[in-house]
XYZ file of C-alpha atoms in Angstrom:
443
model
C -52.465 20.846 -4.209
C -51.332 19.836 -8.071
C -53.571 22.451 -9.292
C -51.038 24.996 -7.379
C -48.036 23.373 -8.444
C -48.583 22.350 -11.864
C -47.811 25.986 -13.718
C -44.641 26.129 -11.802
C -43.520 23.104 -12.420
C -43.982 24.161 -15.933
C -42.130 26.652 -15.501
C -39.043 24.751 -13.834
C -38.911 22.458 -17.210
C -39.244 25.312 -19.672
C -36.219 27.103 -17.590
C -33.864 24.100 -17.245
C -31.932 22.606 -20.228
C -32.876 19.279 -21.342
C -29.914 17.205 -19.364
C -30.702 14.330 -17.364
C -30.653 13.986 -13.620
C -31.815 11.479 -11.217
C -32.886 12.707 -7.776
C -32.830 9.978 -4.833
C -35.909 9.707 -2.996
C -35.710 7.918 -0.019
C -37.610 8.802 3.550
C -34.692 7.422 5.167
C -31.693 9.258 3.357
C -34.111 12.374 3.660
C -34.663 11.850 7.314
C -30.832 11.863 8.013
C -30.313 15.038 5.902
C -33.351 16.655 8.104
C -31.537 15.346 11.071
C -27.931 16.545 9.812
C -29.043 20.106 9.374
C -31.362 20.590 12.047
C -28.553 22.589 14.478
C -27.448 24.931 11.473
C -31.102 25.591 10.669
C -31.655 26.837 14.411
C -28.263 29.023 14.395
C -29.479 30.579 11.308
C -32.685 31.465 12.778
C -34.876 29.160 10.023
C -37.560 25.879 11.177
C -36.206 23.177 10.820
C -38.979 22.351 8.550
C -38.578 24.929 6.607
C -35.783 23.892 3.900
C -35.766 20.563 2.004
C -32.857 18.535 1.810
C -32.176 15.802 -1.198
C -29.989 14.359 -3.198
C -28.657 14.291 -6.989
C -26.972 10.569 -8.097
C -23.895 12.151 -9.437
C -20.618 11.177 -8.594
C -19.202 14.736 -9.529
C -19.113 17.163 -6.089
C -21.366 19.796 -6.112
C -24.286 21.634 -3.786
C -26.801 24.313 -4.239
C -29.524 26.048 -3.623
C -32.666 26.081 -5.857
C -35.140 28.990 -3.330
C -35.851 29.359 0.273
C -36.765 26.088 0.826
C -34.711 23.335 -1.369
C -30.972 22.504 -0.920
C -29.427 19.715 -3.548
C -26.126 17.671 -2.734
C -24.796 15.115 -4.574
C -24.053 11.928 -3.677
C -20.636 12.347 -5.091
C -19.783 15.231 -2.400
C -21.919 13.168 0.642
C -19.628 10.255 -0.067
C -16.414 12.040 -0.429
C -16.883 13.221 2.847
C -15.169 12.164 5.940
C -17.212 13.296 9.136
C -21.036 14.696 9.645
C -19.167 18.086 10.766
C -17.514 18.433 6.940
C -21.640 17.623 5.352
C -23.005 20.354 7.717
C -20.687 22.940 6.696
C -21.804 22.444 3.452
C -25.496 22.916 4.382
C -24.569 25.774 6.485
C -22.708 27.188 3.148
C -26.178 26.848 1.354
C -28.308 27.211 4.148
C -26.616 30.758 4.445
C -27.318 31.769 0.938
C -30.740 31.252 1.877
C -30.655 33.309 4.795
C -28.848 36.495 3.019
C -31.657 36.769 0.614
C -28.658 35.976 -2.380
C -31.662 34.426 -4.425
C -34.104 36.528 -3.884
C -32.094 40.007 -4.843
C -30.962 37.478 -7.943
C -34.192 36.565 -9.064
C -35.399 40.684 -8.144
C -32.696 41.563 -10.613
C -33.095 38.948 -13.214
C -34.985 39.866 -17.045
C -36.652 36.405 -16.356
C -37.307 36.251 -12.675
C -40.387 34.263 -13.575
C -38.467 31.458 -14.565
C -36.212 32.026 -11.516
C -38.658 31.778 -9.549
C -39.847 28.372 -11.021
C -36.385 27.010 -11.045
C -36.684 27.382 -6.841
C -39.422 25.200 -6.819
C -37.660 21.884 -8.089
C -41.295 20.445 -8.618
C -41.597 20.782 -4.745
C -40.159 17.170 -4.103
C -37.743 15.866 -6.769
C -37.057 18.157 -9.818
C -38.981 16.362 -12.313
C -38.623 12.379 -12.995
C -39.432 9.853 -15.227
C -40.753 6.786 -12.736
C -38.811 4.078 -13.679
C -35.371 4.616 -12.592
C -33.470 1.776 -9.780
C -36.340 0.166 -7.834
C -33.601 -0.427 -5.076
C -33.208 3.215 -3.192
C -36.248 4.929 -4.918
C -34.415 6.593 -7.612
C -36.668 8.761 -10.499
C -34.690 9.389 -13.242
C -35.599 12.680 -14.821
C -35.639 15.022 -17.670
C -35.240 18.792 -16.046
C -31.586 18.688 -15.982
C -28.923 20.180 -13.589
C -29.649 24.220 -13.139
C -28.263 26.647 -15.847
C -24.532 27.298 -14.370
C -25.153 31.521 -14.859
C -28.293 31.455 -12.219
C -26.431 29.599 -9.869
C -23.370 30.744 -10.234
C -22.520 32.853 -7.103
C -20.925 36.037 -7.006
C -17.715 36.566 -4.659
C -19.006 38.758 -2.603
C -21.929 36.393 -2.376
C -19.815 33.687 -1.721
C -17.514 35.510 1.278
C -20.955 36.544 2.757
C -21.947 33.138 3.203
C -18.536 31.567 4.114
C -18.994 34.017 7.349
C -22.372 33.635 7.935
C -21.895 29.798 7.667
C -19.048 29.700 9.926
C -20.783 32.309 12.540
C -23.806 29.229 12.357
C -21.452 26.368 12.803
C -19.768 28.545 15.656
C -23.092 28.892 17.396
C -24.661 25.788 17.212
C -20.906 24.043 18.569
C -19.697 22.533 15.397
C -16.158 22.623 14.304
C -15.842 25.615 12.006
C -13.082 24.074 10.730
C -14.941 21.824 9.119
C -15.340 24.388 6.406
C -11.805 23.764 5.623
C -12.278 20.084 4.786
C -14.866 21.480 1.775
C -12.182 23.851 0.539
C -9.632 21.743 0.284
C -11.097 19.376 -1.810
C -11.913 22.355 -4.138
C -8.162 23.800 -4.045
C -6.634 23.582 -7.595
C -9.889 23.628 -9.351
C -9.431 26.727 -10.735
C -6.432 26.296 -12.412
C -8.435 23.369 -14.685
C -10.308 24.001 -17.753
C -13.900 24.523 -17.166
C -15.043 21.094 -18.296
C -12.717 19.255 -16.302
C -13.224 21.229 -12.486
C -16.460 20.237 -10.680
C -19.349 22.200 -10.845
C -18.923 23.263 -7.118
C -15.969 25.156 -8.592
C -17.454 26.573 -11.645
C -20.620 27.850 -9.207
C -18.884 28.866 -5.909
C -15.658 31.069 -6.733
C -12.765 29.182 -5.037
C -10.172 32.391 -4.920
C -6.969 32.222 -3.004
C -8.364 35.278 -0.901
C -11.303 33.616 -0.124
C -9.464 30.198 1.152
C -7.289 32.697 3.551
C -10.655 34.642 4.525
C -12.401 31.710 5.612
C -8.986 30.125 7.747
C -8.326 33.369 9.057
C -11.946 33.728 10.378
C -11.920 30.378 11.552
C -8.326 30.918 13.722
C -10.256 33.991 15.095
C -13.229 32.772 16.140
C -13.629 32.155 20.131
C -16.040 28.872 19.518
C -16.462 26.027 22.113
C -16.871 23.526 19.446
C -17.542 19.943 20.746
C -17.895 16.158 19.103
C -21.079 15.930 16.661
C -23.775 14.829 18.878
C -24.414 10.934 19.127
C -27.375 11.192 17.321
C -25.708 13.463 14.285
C -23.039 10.945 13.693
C -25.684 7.716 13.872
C -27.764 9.124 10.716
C -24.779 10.727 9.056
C -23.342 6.881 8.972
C -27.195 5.396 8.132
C -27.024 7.684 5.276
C -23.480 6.823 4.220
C -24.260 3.273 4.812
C -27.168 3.080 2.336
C -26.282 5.792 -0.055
C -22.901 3.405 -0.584
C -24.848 0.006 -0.352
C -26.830 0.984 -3.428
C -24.724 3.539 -5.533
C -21.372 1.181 -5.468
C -20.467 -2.004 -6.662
C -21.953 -4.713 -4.136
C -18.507 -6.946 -3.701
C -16.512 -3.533 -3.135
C -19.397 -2.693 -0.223
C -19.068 -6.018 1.052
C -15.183 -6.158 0.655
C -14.399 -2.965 3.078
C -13.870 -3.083 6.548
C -17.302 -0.648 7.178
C -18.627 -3.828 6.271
C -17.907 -6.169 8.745
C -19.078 -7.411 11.965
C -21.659 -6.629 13.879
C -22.808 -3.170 14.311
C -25.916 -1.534 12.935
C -24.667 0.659 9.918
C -22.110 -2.745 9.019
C -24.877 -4.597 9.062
C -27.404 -2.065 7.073
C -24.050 -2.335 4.123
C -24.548 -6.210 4.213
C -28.482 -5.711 3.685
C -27.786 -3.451 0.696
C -25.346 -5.159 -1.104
C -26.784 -8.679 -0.816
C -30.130 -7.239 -2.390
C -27.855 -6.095 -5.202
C -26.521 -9.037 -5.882
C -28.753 -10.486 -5.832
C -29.201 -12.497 -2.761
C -32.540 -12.474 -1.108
C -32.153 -14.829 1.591
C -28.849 -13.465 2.614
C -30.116 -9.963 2.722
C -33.477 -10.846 4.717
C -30.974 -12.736 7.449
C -29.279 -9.506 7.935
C -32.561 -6.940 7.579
C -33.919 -9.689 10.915
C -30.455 -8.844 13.058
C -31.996 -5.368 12.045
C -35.093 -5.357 13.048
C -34.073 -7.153 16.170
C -31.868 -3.908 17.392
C -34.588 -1.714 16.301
C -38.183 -3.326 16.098
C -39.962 0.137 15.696
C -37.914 1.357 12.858
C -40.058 2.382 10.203
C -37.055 2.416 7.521
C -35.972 -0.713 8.182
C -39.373 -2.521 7.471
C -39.566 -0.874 4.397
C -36.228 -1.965 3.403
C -37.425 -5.363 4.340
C -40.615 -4.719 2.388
C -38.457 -3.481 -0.853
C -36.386 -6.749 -0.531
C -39.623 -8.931 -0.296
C -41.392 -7.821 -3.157
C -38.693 -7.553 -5.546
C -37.919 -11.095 -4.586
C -41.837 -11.694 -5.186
C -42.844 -12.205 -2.023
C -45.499 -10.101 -2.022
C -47.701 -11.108 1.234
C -44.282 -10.943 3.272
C -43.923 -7.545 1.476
C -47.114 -5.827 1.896
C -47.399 -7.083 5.973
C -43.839 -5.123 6.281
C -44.767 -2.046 4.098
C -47.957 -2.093 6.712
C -45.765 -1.713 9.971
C -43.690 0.721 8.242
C -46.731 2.871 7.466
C -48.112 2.559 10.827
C -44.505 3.477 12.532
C -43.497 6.068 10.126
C -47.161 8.322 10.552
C -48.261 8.780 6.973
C -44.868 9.523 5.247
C -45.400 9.316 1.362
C -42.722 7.696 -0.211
C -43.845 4.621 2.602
C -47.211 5.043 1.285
C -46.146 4.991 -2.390
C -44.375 1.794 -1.503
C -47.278 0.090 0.627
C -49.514 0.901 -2.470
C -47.187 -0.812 -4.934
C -46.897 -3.656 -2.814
C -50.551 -4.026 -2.724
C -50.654 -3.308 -6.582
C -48.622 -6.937 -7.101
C -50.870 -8.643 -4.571
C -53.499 -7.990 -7.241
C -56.744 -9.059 -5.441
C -60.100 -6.810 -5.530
C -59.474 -6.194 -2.267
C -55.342 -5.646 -2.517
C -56.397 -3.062 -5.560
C -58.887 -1.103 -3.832
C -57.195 -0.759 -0.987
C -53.707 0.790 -3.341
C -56.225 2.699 -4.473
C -56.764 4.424 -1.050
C -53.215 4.434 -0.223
C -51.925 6.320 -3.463
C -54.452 8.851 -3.182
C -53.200 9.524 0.279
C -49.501 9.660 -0.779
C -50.328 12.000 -3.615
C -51.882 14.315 -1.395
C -48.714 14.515 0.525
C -46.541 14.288 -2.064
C -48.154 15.621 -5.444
C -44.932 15.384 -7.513
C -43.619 11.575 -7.614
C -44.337 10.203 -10.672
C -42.963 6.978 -9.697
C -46.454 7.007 -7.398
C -48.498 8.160 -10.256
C -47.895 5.518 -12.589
C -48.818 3.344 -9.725
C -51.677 5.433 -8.583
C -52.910 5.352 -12.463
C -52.557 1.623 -12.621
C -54.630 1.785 -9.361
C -57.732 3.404 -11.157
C -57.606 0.887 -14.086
C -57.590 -1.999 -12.074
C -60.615 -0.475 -9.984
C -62.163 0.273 -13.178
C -61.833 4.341 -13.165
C -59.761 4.444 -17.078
C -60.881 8.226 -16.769
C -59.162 9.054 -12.715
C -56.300 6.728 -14.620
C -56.198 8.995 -17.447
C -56.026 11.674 -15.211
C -52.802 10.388 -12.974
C -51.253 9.183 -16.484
C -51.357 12.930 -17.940
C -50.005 14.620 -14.666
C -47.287 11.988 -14.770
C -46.594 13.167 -18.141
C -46.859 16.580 -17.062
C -44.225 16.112 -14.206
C -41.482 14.630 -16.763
C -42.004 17.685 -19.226
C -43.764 15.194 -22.195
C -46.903 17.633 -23.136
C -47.943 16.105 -26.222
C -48.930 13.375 -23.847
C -49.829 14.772 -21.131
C -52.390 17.000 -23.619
C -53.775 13.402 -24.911
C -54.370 12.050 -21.483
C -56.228 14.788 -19.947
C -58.270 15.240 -23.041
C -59.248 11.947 -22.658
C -60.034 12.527 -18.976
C -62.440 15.252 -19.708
C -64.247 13.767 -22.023
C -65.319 11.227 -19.775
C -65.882 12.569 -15.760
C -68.265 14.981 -14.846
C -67.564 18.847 -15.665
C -66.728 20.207 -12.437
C -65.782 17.020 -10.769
C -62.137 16.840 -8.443
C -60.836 14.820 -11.552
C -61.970 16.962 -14.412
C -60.633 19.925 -12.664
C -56.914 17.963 -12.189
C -57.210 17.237 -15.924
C -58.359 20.694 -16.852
C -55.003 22.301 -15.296
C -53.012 19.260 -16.699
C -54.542 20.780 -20.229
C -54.323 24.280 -20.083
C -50.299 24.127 -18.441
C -49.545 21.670 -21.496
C -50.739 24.053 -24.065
C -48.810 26.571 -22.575
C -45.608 24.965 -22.845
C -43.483 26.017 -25.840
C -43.416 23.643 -29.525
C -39.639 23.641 -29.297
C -40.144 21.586 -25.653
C -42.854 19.558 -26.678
C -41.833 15.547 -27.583
């Protein structure tokens, strides 16, 4: 699967300026999102499998589209938010622009639709990262950098297109299409600022005065039999809130606010959070128990336990809750990645050959996460494979756009496996995609 990915994700590097971003990568942020959008995907006609959902750490508010299948928020627009309804209006917004074909006839029209193209694919997963990042919420800090502001800046017409086609979609699947208004309001003004003080929402969705009438007078005139967000919408739209505030803001704030007290699930999820922060192990582990008592079979919740246990060192406890995680969350990656970490610092034969197995499975599923390839190459060392470790070390380097590296590493890996072999053939791509990448980008 790397082999497929590796020229595009070339590609995305070469296209994007060198400013740093950190993507979030969390299975259960990204399960809420999938949950979130799942009603606007069917009105639009898309699988709900078919677009990925996930989020920038930036405290700015801003949303877009990278291809057909990748939407980014940021966390600063998630948590400015004040109901699921206002978040899937947003995704509708994007998820519409995906549906009109806006990027495509963009990319068709483009002198360099080849680097278009490679900007769509946000390295599949996570847009490039650097692996070390917060251990807390699975954060990768990386080096592609937000999009260049004249690809995704939307035309007017593109933008009216997809106010109506996301309110027709928020209409059909009985959400408030008012909702829509919420987002526009906190954009009104922006426009009048100077360019480096309005958000980038504003600089890459045209906020006109016509278009804020357009968009309330289509709302007054639709006939929709809107209804409450659905009981299940609202419970991962406050899981997501929950966490996304437990680790992005300051613990005694989180544990200071009403949302945080008492005894209901998402109060008690803040607690969790913010005591790891502090940090206070034993504190958070009392409330991650009243959690696992309301929902025994929640895979997310014993891997927050795990997380908590092994960056308190407790790295049997860890590894035993990482293992019912994997077994209740059916081979999701970033559980994997963490299962074969926690095995990593358990640091028997045994403990090591079994990472081993388990990183090699999550790369398989998720070919892009360098935090998992550092682990997966300090998996082969410690199993005594320094060539398969080579080879993980110079796709790492590949993924976070250092080619001077990532050339070293794989040279080393082909000098020493078999020509032909599964791992010469990884390093072989790793070396001719390096090579190809510009001096000026090289570090």
């Amino acid at each position: 699967m790397l082999s497929r990915l590796l020229p595009l994700m070339l590609a995305l590097l070469l296209a994007l300026p060198a400013h740093a971003i950190t993507v979030i990568r969390d299975a259960e942020i990204e399960r809420s999102l999938k949950e979130i959008a799942k009603p606007v995907l069917r009105a639009a006609g898309l699988g709900t499998n078919s677009v990925r959902i996930l989020v920038i750490q930036d405290n700015s508010l801003n949303a877009f589209v990278v291809d057909s299948r990748h939407i980014f928020v940021h966390s600063g627009l998630i948590m400015r938010l004040k109901r699921p309804e206002a978040l899937q209006a947003v995704l509708a917004h994007e998820i519409a622009h995906i549906a009109n074909g806006h990027l495509v006839r963009r990319a068709g029209n483009a002198r360099t639709a080849s680097r278009v193209a490679a900007i769509g694919l946000a390295l599949s997963v996570a847009a490039a990262a650097k692996g070390e990042g917060e251990a807390a919420i699975g954060l990768a800090a990386g080096s592609a950098g937000s999009a260049r502001r004249v690809f995704f800046a939307h035309t007017r017409a593109e933008e009216a297109s997809a106010d109506q086609s996301a309110l027709r979609y928020m209409a059909s699947a009985g959400i408030d299409p008012a909702a829509m208004n919420d987002i526009l309001d906190l954009f009104r003004g922006q426009e009048a600022l100077r360019s480096n003080r309005q958000d980038p929402y504003a600089r890459t969705h045209p906020l006109t005065a016509d278009r804020l009438r357009a968009v309330r007078g289509y709302v007054a005139g639709l006939k929709a039999r809107t209804r409450p967000a659905s009981a299940e919408t609202v419970y991962w739209y406050n899981r997501m809130e929950a966490k996304l505030q437990g680790f992005l803001q300051n613990s005694k704030t989180v544990l200071r606010r009403p949302e945080a007290k008492g005894n209901g699930e998402t109060a008690v999820l803040r607690r969790a959070v913010a005591y790891h922060r502090r940090p206070a192990a034993a504190k958070a582990l009392k409330e991650m128990n009243t959690l696992l008592k309301l929902r025994p079979r929640d895979p997310y919740y014993h891997e927050l336990r795990g997380q908590i246990l092994l960056e308190s060192r407790n790295t049997a406890a860890a590894v035993q809750s990482y293992r019912n995680a994997v077994n209740l969350a059916r081979g999701e990656p970033l559980i994997l990645a963490g299962l074969g970490k926690a095995l990593l610092a358990a640091n028997t034969k045994a403990s090591n050959a079994e990472a081993l197995r388990v990183l090699n499975t999550a790369r398989g599923r998720d070919p892009g996460d360098p935090v998992m390839l550092r682990n997966l190459a300090l998996a082969h060392a410690k199993n005594g494979q320094n060539a398969m470790a080579s080879v993980a070390t110079a796709e790492r380097y590949l993924v976070i756009g250092r080619f001077n590296e990532a050339e070293l590493h794989s040279k080393r890996a082909l000098g020493a496996l078999p020509r032909g072999s599964q791992g010469w053939l990884r390093a072989q791509d790793v070396l001719s995609t390096a090579k190809a990448a510009p001096k000026k980008r090289r570090r």
